[in-house]
Amino acid sequence: MTYETIVTRTEGPDSRQVGIVTLNRPKQLNALNNELMDELGSALKAFDADDSIGCIILTGSEKAFAAGADIGAMAQYSFADVYNNDYITRNWEQIRGIRKPVIAAVSGFALGGGCELAMMCDFIIAADNARFGQPEIKLGIIPGAGGTQRLPRAVGKAKAMDLALTGRMMDAVEAERAGLVSRVVPLDKLMDEALGAALMICSYGQPSVFAAKEAVNRAFESGLSDGVMFERRLFHALFATEDQKEGMDAFVNKRKPEFKNR
Ligand code: CAA
């Protein structure tokens, strides 16, 4: 499938591939408009439905993962435009419905909606030139794609308030220290690092990968007791899979497991 605002490709062995989506509006620093978000949604859903894909990477350019929602496109919108039509963010949450793990490989600016998009992914690997922020306050608005909700969950109230109220950027080191990103690597190693992580995920059995993602995400939606119970039910359910038998037998017999995704 050909897209106008993104590029897709796959990497890895035929049986377990990584689907890679690259945001591609270089002149606008990958500013996110409706067309791009529609195409991103289609590409992610296509990878999610493809049995040969085990993990997805979302990335941008060296200069910008994404510099936010497209300001030019929304500058003249009225309240009625955005409220009645749910413009700007109408299809953003669809990334949350993707069952396969989605890794954000972030270099350059991840601002506003770009930071929010990265936070919708399952984890963020950052290049050392990455810069994160929620600068919407400078435009007379606030984050509109989950930034005021996901950022405090990732970095705590103090830093989230600081970023949302001042509009300042934080660099990759600060973002890792704060817990927003899982790893920081030199810019020229970013895709190698993300691919390494994605291929490792691809090598595991899909039921346990899905369950791990669902269980960790549950931590953001429930209290501790409910979350622990949810985890326990998934944990028990995995004993009904062939992959659990295979994984444990391989360990006991000191061999490499061959997961069947069943
Ligand atoms: N929307 C539309 N175009 C954008 C853009 C955006 N969010 N960010 C950058 N661009 C465009 C610029 O207009 C410029 O285009 P021209 O060459 O045609 O003038 C081009 O990208 C390059 O940008 P700069 O010349 O500004 O590059 P820079 O290196 O000097 O600065 C930057 C980079 C700091 C990222 C700066 O571009 C910037 O501050 N961008 C806006 C960031 C922002 O405010 N994001 C939040 C948007 S609102 C939002 O996202 C709402 C939400 O929660 C959903």
mmCIF file of C-alpha atoms and ligand atoms in Angstrom:
data_model
loop_
_atom_site.group_PDB
_atom_site.id
_atom_site.type_symbol
_atom_site.label_atom_id
_atom_site.label_comp_id
_atom_site.label_asym_id
_atom_site.label_seq_id
_atom_site.Cartn_x
_atom_site.Cartn_y
_atom_site.Cartn_z
ATOM 1 C CA MET A 1 0.000 0.000 0.000
ATOM 2 C CA THR A 2 1.276 3.470 -0.885
ATOM 3 C CA TYR A 3 0.826 6.343 1.508
ATOM 4 C CA GLU A 4 1.384 10.081 1.099
ATOM 5 C CA THR A 5 2.474 11.058 4.592
ATOM 6 C CA ILE A 6 4.083 7.915 5.982
ATOM 7 C CA VAL A 7 6.382 5.181 4.695
ATOM 8 C CA THR A 8 6.050 1.558 5.731
ATOM 9 C CA ARG A 9 8.479 -1.325 5.476
ATOM 10 C CA THR A 10 9.304 -4.583 7.209
ATOM 11 C CA GLU A 11 12.547 -6.008 8.582
ATOM 12 C CA GLY A 12 13.578 -9.381 9.930
ATOM 13 C CA PRO A 13 13.171 -13.036 8.996
ATOM 14 C CA ASP A 14 10.054 -13.935 6.960
ATOM 15 C CA SER A 15 8.330 -15.755 9.791
ATOM 16 C CA ARG A 16 8.683 -12.983 12.431
ATOM 17 C CA GLN A 17 8.962 -9.529 10.990
ATOM 18 C CA VAL A 18 9.004 -6.053 12.426
ATOM 19 C CA GLY A 19 6.638 -3.561 10.813
ATOM 20 C CA ILE A 20 8.187 -0.104 10.622
ATOM 21 C CA VAL A 21 6.161 3.065 10.094
ATOM 22 C CA THR A 22 8.118 6.244 9.351
ATOM 23 C CA LEU A 23 6.291 9.564 9.605
ATOM 24 C CA ASN A 24 7.108 11.444 6.442
ATOM 25 C CA ARG A 25 6.146 15.115 6.223
ATOM 26 C CA PRO A 26 9.714 16.436 6.393
ATOM 27 C CA LYS A 27 8.936 20.026 5.398
ATOM 28 C CA GLN A 28 6.529 20.346 8.328
ATOM 29 C CA LEU A 29 8.755 18.422 10.764
ATOM 30 C CA ASN A 30 6.192 15.598 10.604
ATOM 31 C CA ALA A 31 3.400 17.815 11.908
ATOM 32 C CA LEU A 32 0.382 15.589 12.423
ATOM 33 C CA ASN A 33 -2.665 16.318 10.282
ATOM 34 C CA ASN A 34 -5.802 14.265 9.685
ATOM 35 C CA GLU A 35 -4.412 12.641 6.555
ATOM 36 C CA LEU A 36 -1.283 11.478 8.361
ATOM 37 C CA MET A 37 -3.244 10.175 11.337
ATOM 38 C CA ASP A 38 -5.669 8.329 9.017
ATOM 39 C CA GLU A 39 -2.770 6.749 7.172
ATOM 40 C CA LEU A 40 -0.980 5.899 10.401
ATOM 41 C CA GLY A 41 -4.128 4.219 11.701
ATOM 42 C CA SER A 42 -4.490 2.173 8.498
ATOM 43 C CA ALA A 43 -0.842 1.120 8.500
ATOM 44 C CA LEU A 44 -0.884 0.098 12.152
ATOM 45 C CA LYS A 45 -4.086 -1.898 11.685
ATOM 46 C CA ALA A 46 -2.647 -3.639 8.623
ATOM 47 C CA PHE A 47 0.489 -4.657 10.556
ATOM 48 C CA ASP A 48 -1.653 -5.733 13.507
ATOM 49 C CA ALA A 49 -3.699 -8.020 11.237
ATOM 50 C CA ASP A 50 -0.638 -9.519 9.512
ATOM 51 C CA ASP A 51 0.399 -12.811 11.139
ATOM 52 C CA SER A 52 4.000 -12.445 9.982
ATOM 53 C CA ILE A 53 4.431 -9.208 11.981
ATOM 54 C CA GLY A 54 5.366 -9.586 15.640
ATOM 55 C CA CYS A 55 6.140 -6.022 16.661
ATOM 56 C CA ILE A 56 5.841 -2.511 15.259
ATOM 57 C CA ILE A 57 8.226 0.462 15.347
ATOM 58 C CA LEU A 58 6.973 4.009 14.871
ATOM 59 C CA THR A 59 9.641 6.539 13.988
ATOM 60 C CA GLY A 60 10.209 9.912 12.327
ATOM 61 C CA SER A 61 13.217 11.729 10.917
ATOM 62 C CA GLU A 62 16.508 12.616 12.570
ATOM 63 C CA LYS A 63 15.271 16.167 13.114
ATOM 64 C CA ALA A 64 11.724 15.400 14.213
ATOM 65 C CA PHE A 65 9.726 12.458 15.421
ATOM 66 C CA ALA A 66 6.800 14.901 15.131
ATOM 67 C CA ALA A 67 6.581 18.602 16.002
ATOM 68 C CA GLY A 68 2.944 18.308 17.067
ATOM 69 C CA ALA A 69 -0.449 18.693 15.532
ATOM 70 C CA ASP A 70 -0.390 20.722 12.315
ATOM 71 C CA ILE A 71 -0.728 24.305 13.500
ATOM 72 C CA GLY A 72 -1.354 25.665 9.999
ATOM 73 C CA ALA A 73 -4.248 23.254 9.522
ATOM 74 C CA MET A 74 -5.925 24.123 12.811
ATOM 75 C CA ALA A 75 -5.138 27.847 13.128
ATOM 76 C CA GLN A 76 -8.522 28.990 11.802
ATOM 77 C CA TYR A 77 -10.702 26.328 13.406
ATOM 78 C CA SER A 78 -13.598 27.531 15.548
ATOM 79 C CA PHE A 79 -14.904 25.774 18.640
ATOM 80 C CA ALA A 80 -17.764 24.386 16.551
ATOM 81 C CA ASP A 81 -15.298 23.004 13.981
ATOM 82 C CA VAL A 82 -13.237 21.112 16.504
ATOM 83 C CA TYR A 83 -16.060 20.106 18.850
ATOM 84 C CA ASN A 84 -18.685 19.087 16.313
ATOM 85 C CA ASN A 85 -16.288 17.198 14.079
ATOM 86 C CA ASP A 86 -13.763 16.142 16.706
ATOM 87 C CA TYR A 87 -11.143 17.638 14.403
ATOM 88 C CA ILE A 88 -7.416 17.301 15.066
ATOM 89 C CA THR A 89 -7.552 14.363 17.456
ATOM 90 C CA ARG A 90 -10.556 12.400 16.178
ATOM 91 C CA ASN A 91 -8.707 9.249 15.187
ATOM 92 C CA TRP A 92 -5.715 9.413 17.503
ATOM 93 C CA GLU A 93 -6.772 6.889 20.077
ATOM 94 C CA GLN A 94 -6.893 4.113 17.471
ATOM 95 C CA ILE A 95 -3.223 3.407 18.158
ATOM 96 C CA ARG A 96 -4.314 2.276 21.620
ATOM 97 C CA GLY A 97 -6.326 -0.528 19.996
ATOM 98 C CA ILE A 98 -3.252 -2.109 18.394
ATOM 99 C CA ARG A 99 -2.590 -5.428 20.143
ATOM 100 C CA LYS A 100 0.996 -5.939 19.015
ATOM 101 C CA PRO A 101 3.684 -3.979 20.850
ATOM 102 C CA VAL A 102 4.439 -0.592 19.321
ATOM 103 C CA ILE A 103 7.861 0.920 20.054
ATOM 104 C CA ALA A 104 8.412 4.643 19.465
ATOM 105 C CA ALA A 105 11.945 5.277 18.160
ATOM 106 C CA VAL A 106 12.284 9.002 18.754
ATOM 107 C CA SER A 107 14.937 11.344 17.411
ATOM 108 C CA GLY A 108 14.689 15.112 17.308
ATOM 109 C CA PHE A 109 11.556 16.958 18.331
ATOM 110 C CA ALA A 110 8.652 15.115 19.934
ATOM 111 C CA LEU A 111 6.485 18.080 20.831
ATOM 112 C CA GLY A 112 2.807 18.529 21.576
ATOM 113 C CA GLY A 113 0.924 15.861 19.662
ATOM 114 C CA GLY A 114 4.303 14.330 18.778
ATOM 115 C CA CYS A 115 5.076 13.733 22.433
ATOM 116 C CA GLU A 116 1.520 12.487 22.942
ATOM 117 C CA LEU A 117 1.831 10.101 20.007
ATOM 118 C CA ALA A 118 5.100 8.722 21.392
ATOM 119 C CA MET A 119 3.419 8.241 24.774
ATOM 120 C CA MET A 120 0.603 6.248 23.150
ATOM 121 C CA CYS A 121 3.227 3.717 22.056
ATOM 122 C CA ASP A 122 4.168 0.946 24.471
ATOM 123 C CA PHE A 123 7.618 2.293 25.178
ATOM 124 C CA ILE A 124 9.962 4.937 23.874
ATOM 125 C CA ILE A 125 13.580 4.481 22.829
ATOM 126 C CA ALA A 126 15.179 7.891 22.348
ATOM 127 C CA ALA A 127 18.181 9.113 20.406
ATOM 128 C CA ASP A 128 20.461 11.439 22.307
ATOM 129 C CA ASN A 129 19.169 14.392 20.265
ATOM 130 C CA ALA A 130 15.516 13.779 21.225
ATOM 131 C CA ARG A 131 13.597 16.627 22.822
ATOM 132 C CA PHE A 132 10.204 16.189 24.428
ATOM 133 C CA GLY A 133 7.673 18.820 25.404
ATOM 134 C CA GLN A 134 4.074 19.954 25.574
ATOM 135 C CA PRO A 135 4.397 23.524 24.253
ATOM 136 C CA GLU A 136 0.662 24.003 23.515
ATOM 137 C CA ILE A 137 0.433 26.689 26.199
ATOM 138 C CA LYS A 138 2.483 28.943 23.902
ATOM 139 C CA LEU A 139 -0.302 28.659 21.308
ATOM 140 C CA GLY A 140 -3.098 29.515 23.704
ATOM 141 C CA ILE A 141 -4.292 25.909 24.033
ATOM 142 C CA ILE A 142 -3.461 22.838 26.110
ATOM 143 C CA PRO A 143 -2.441 19.319 25.058
ATOM 144 C CA GLY A 144 -5.386 17.653 23.348
ATOM 145 C CA ALA A 145 -4.294 14.080 22.697
ATOM 146 C CA GLY A 146 -3.761 12.804 26.210
ATOM 147 C CA GLY A 147 -0.688 14.823 27.204
ATOM 148 C CA THR A 148 -2.102 16.100 30.486
ATOM 149 C CA GLN A 149 -3.065 12.525 31.410
ATOM 150 C CA ARG A 150 -0.251 10.338 30.118
ATOM 151 C CA LEU A 151 2.639 12.669 30.948
ATOM 152 C CA PRO A 152 1.930 12.785 34.726
ATOM 153 C CA ARG A 153 1.520 9.021 34.727
ATOM 154 C CA ALA A 154 4.956 8.731 33.083
ATOM 155 C CA VAL A 155 6.967 11.437 34.850
ATOM 156 C CA GLY A 156 4.889 12.455 37.895
ATOM 157 C CA LYS A 157 2.922 15.610 38.591
ATOM 158 C CA ALA A 158 5.817 18.003 39.227
ATOM 159 C CA LYS A 159 7.571 17.548 35.913
ATOM 160 C CA ALA A 160 4.314 17.209 33.946
ATOM 161 C CA MET A 161 3.068 20.512 35.395
ATOM 162 C CA ASP A 162 6.433 22.141 34.707
ATOM 163 C CA LEU A 163 6.344 21.049 31.050
ATOM 164 C CA ALA A 164 2.654 21.813 30.449
ATOM 165 C CA LEU A 165 2.756 25.213 32.152
ATOM 166 C CA THR A 166 6.102 26.528 30.889
ATOM 167 C CA GLY A 167 6.103 24.818 27.485
ATOM 168 C CA ARG A 168 9.813 24.060 27.873
ATOM 169 C CA MET A 169 11.455 21.054 26.273
ATOM 170 C CA MET A 170 13.330 18.304 28.081
ATOM 171 C CA ASP A 171 16.244 16.511 26.529
ATOM 172 C CA ALA A 172 16.666 12.748 26.243
ATOM 173 C CA VAL A 173 18.727 12.439 29.429
ATOM 174 C CA GLU A 174 16.102 14.258 31.495
ATOM 175 C CA ALA A 175 13.335 12.233 29.824
ATOM 176 C CA GLU A 176 15.030 8.959 30.684
ATOM 177 C CA ARG A 177 15.737 10.080 34.245
ATOM 178 C CA ALA A 178 12.075 11.037 34.608
ATOM 179 C CA GLY A 179 10.836 7.685 33.283
ATOM 180 C CA LEU A 180 9.349 8.858 29.997
ATOM 181 C CA VAL A 181 11.795 6.880 27.864
ATOM 182 C CA SER A 182 13.180 3.423 28.479
ATOM 183 C CA ARG A 183 16.584 3.837 26.801
ATOM 184 C CA VAL A 184 18.739 6.591 25.300
ATOM 185 C CA VAL A 185 21.204 5.722 22.547
ATOM 186 C CA PRO A 186 23.424 7.676 20.136
ATOM 187 C CA LEU A 187 21.442 8.956 17.158
ATOM 188 C CA ASP A 188 23.177 6.656 14.669
ATOM 189 C CA LYS A 189 22.282 3.616 16.799
ATOM 190 C CA LEU A 190 18.584 4.450 17.265
ATOM 191 C CA MET A 191 17.077 2.136 14.646
ATOM 192 C CA ASP A 192 19.507 -0.692 15.468
ATOM 193 C CA GLU A 193 18.499 -0.471 19.099
ATOM 194 C CA ALA A 194 14.768 -0.312 18.329
ATOM 195 C CA LEU A 195 15.041 -3.171 15.834
ATOM 196 C CA GLY A 196 17.001 -5.261 18.324
ATOM 197 C CA ALA A 197 14.263 -4.789 20.916
ATOM 198 C CA ALA A 198 11.514 -5.447 18.365
ATOM 199 C CA LEU A 199 13.142 -8.621 17.038
ATOM 200 C CA MET A 200 13.585 -9.868 20.581
ATOM 201 C CA ILE A 201 9.876 -9.331 21.195
ATOM 202 C CA CYS A 202 9.127 -11.104 17.888
ATOM 203 C CA SER A 203 11.058 -14.146 19.114
ATOM 204 C CA TYR A 204 8.682 -14.716 22.032
ATOM 205 C CA GLY A 205 5.298 -16.438 21.957
ATOM 206 C CA GLN A 206 2.509 -14.092 20.958
ATOM 207 C CA PRO A 207 0.055 -15.054 23.735
ATOM 208 C CA SER A 208 2.553 -14.044 26.407
ATOM 209 C CA VAL A 209 3.514 -10.876 24.507
ATOM 210 C CA PHE A 210 -0.145 -9.838 24.253
ATOM 211 C CA ALA A 211 -0.742 -10.720 27.902
ATOM 212 C CA ALA A 212 2.281 -8.737 29.092
ATOM 213 C CA LYS A 213 1.139 -5.669 27.149
ATOM 214 C CA GLU A 214 -2.447 -5.970 28.391
ATOM 215 C CA ALA A 215 -1.359 -6.479 31.993
ATOM 216 C CA VAL A 216 1.061 -3.532 32.084
ATOM 217 C CA ASN A 217 -1.533 -1.293 30.427
ATOM 218 C CA ARG A 218 -4.056 -2.380 33.040
ATOM 219 C CA ALA A 219 -1.880 -0.695 35.674
ATOM 220 C CA PHE A 220 -2.989 2.646 34.222
ATOM 221 C CA GLU A 221 -6.685 1.828 34.247
ATOM 222 C CA SER A 222 -7.287 0.141 37.587
ATOM 223 C CA GLY A 223 -6.459 0.067 41.290
ATOM 224 C CA LEU A 224 -3.716 -2.241 42.586
ATOM 225 C CA SER A 225 -5.981 -5.103 43.713
ATOM 226 C CA ASP A 226 -7.903 -5.160 40.432
ATOM 227 C CA GLY A 227 -4.689 -4.919 38.450
ATOM 228 C CA VAL A 228 -3.034 -7.747 40.368
ATOM 229 C CA MET A 229 -6.135 -9.922 39.906
ATOM 230 C CA PHE A 230 -6.171 -9.141 36.174
ATOM 231 C CA GLU A 231 -2.490 -10.099 35.969
ATOM 232 C CA ARG A 232 -3.109 -13.336 37.885
ATOM 233 C CA ARG A 233 -5.922 -14.390 35.563
ATOM 234 C CA LEU A 234 -3.709 -13.799 32.510
ATOM 235 C CA PHE A 235 -0.799 -15.548 34.229
ATOM 236 C CA HIS A 236 -2.959 -18.598 34.925
ATOM 237 C CA ALA A 237 -4.437 -18.529 31.400
ATOM 238 C CA LEU A 238 -0.967 -18.743 29.853
ATOM 239 C CA PHE A 239 -0.619 -22.230 31.365
ATOM 240 C CA ALA A 240 -3.217 -23.286 28.779
ATOM 241 C CA THR A 241 -0.834 -22.377 25.933
ATOM 242 C CA GLU A 242 1.576 -24.620 24.048
ATOM 243 C CA ASP A 243 4.129 -21.829 24.260
ATOM 244 C CA GLN A 244 4.259 -22.120 28.065
ATOM 245 C CA LYS A 245 4.999 -25.859 27.763
ATOM 246 C CA GLU A 246 7.580 -25.149 25.062
ATOM 247 C CA GLY A 247 9.258 -22.280 26.927
ATOM 248 C CA MET A 248 9.613 -24.194 30.176
ATOM 249 C CA ASP A 249 10.608 -27.478 28.529
ATOM 250 C CA ALA A 250 13.291 -25.620 26.557
ATOM 251 C CA PHE A 251 14.640 -24.068 29.748
ATOM 252 C CA VAL A 252 14.679 -27.381 31.624
ATOM 253 C CA ASN A 253 16.379 -29.164 28.700
ATOM 254 C CA LYS A 254 18.799 -26.306 28.024
ATOM 255 C CA ARG A 255 17.687 -25.694 24.451
ATOM 256 C CA LYS A 256 16.317 -22.738 22.518
ATOM 257 C CA PRO A 257 12.511 -22.531 22.583
ATOM 258 C CA GLU A 258 10.510 -22.609 19.375
ATOM 259 C CA PHE A 259 7.330 -20.725 20.085
ATOM 260 C CA LYS A 260 4.283 -21.474 17.950
ATOM 261 C CA ASN A 261 2.121 -18.526 19.043
ATOM 262 C CA ARG A 262 -0.443 -20.961 20.416
HETATM 263 N N1 CAA B 1 2.599 22.385 12.592
HETATM 264 C C1 CAA B 1 2.797 22.855 11.338
HETATM 265 N N2 CAA B 1 4.007 23.164 10.853
HETATM 266 C C2 CAA B 1 5.065 23.034 11.683
HETATM 267 C C3 CAA B 1 4.923 22.575 13.002
HETATM 268 C C4 CAA B 1 3.611 22.235 13.453
HETATM 269 N N3 CAA B 1 3.369 21.737 14.669
HETATM 270 N N4 CAA B 1 6.146 22.557 13.578
HETATM 271 C C5 CAA B 1 7.013 22.985 12.647
HETATM 272 N N5 CAA B 1 6.376 23.285 11.514
HETATM 273 C C6 CAA B 1 6.939 23.786 10.260
HETATM 274 C C7 CAA B 1 7.333 25.249 10.392
HETATM 275 O O1 CAA B 1 6.216 26.093 10.190
HETATM 276 C C8 CAA B 1 8.360 25.375 9.306
HETATM 277 O O2 CAA B 1 7.708 25.492 8.070
HETATM 278 P P1 CAA B 1 8.249 26.587 6.972
HETATM 279 O O3 CAA B 1 9.646 26.122 6.635
HETATM 280 O O4 CAA B 1 7.282 26.446 5.846
HETATM 281 O O5 CAA B 1 8.244 27.904 7.646
HETATM 282 C C9 CAA B 1 9.048 24.023 9.322
HETATM 283 O O6 CAA B 1 8.159 23.125 9.982
HETATM 284 C C10 CAA B 1 10.361 24.027 10.088
HETATM 285 O O7 CAA B 1 10.095 24.574 11.373
HETATM 286 P P2 CAA B 1 11.003 25.741 12.004
HETATM 287 O O8 CAA B 1 11.539 26.633 10.946
HETATM 288 O O9 CAA B 1 10.212 26.368 13.094
HETATM 289 O O10 CAA B 1 12.213 24.863 12.592
HETATM 290 P P3 CAA B 1 13.096 25.176 13.876
HETATM 291 O O11 CAA B 1 14.170 24.138 13.868
HETATM 292 O O12 CAA B 1 13.497 26.598 13.930
HETATM 293 O O13 CAA B 1 12.126 24.909 15.125
HETATM 294 C C11 CAA B 1 10.483 23.676 16.413
HETATM 295 C C12 CAA B 1 11.625 23.625 15.364
HETATM 296 C C13 CAA B 1 11.046 24.111 17.769
HETATM 297 C C14 CAA B 1 9.928 22.273 16.503
HETATM 298 C C15 CAA B 1 9.417 24.694 15.944
HETATM 299 O O14 CAA B 1 9.076 24.407 14.598
HETATM 300 C C16 CAA B 1 8.144 24.654 16.754
HETATM 301 O O15 CAA B 1 8.111 25.209 17.839
HETATM 302 N N6 CAA B 1 7.105 24.012 16.228
HETATM 303 C C17 CAA B 1 5.801 23.986 16.881
HETATM 304 C C18 CAA B 1 5.783 23.006 18.043
HETATM 305 C C19 CAA B 1 4.421 23.044 18.709
HETATM 306 O O16 CAA B 1 3.970 24.060 19.180
HETATM 307 N N7 CAA B 1 3.770 21.880 18.779
HETATM 308 C C20 CAA B 1 2.449 21.749 19.393
HETATM 309 C C21 CAA B 1 1.376 21.831 18.334
HETATM 310 S S1 CAA B 1 -0.251 21.865 19.024
HETATM 311 C C22 CAA B 1 -0.634 20.253 19.382
HETATM 312 O O17 CAA B 1 0.157 19.364 19.161
HETATM 313 C C23 CAA B 1 -1.988 20.034 19.975
HETATM 314 C C24 CAA B 1 -2.204 18.648 20.491
HETATM 315 O O18 CAA B 1 -1.961 18.383 21.644
HETATM 316 C C25 CAA B 1 -2.819 17.637 19.654
#
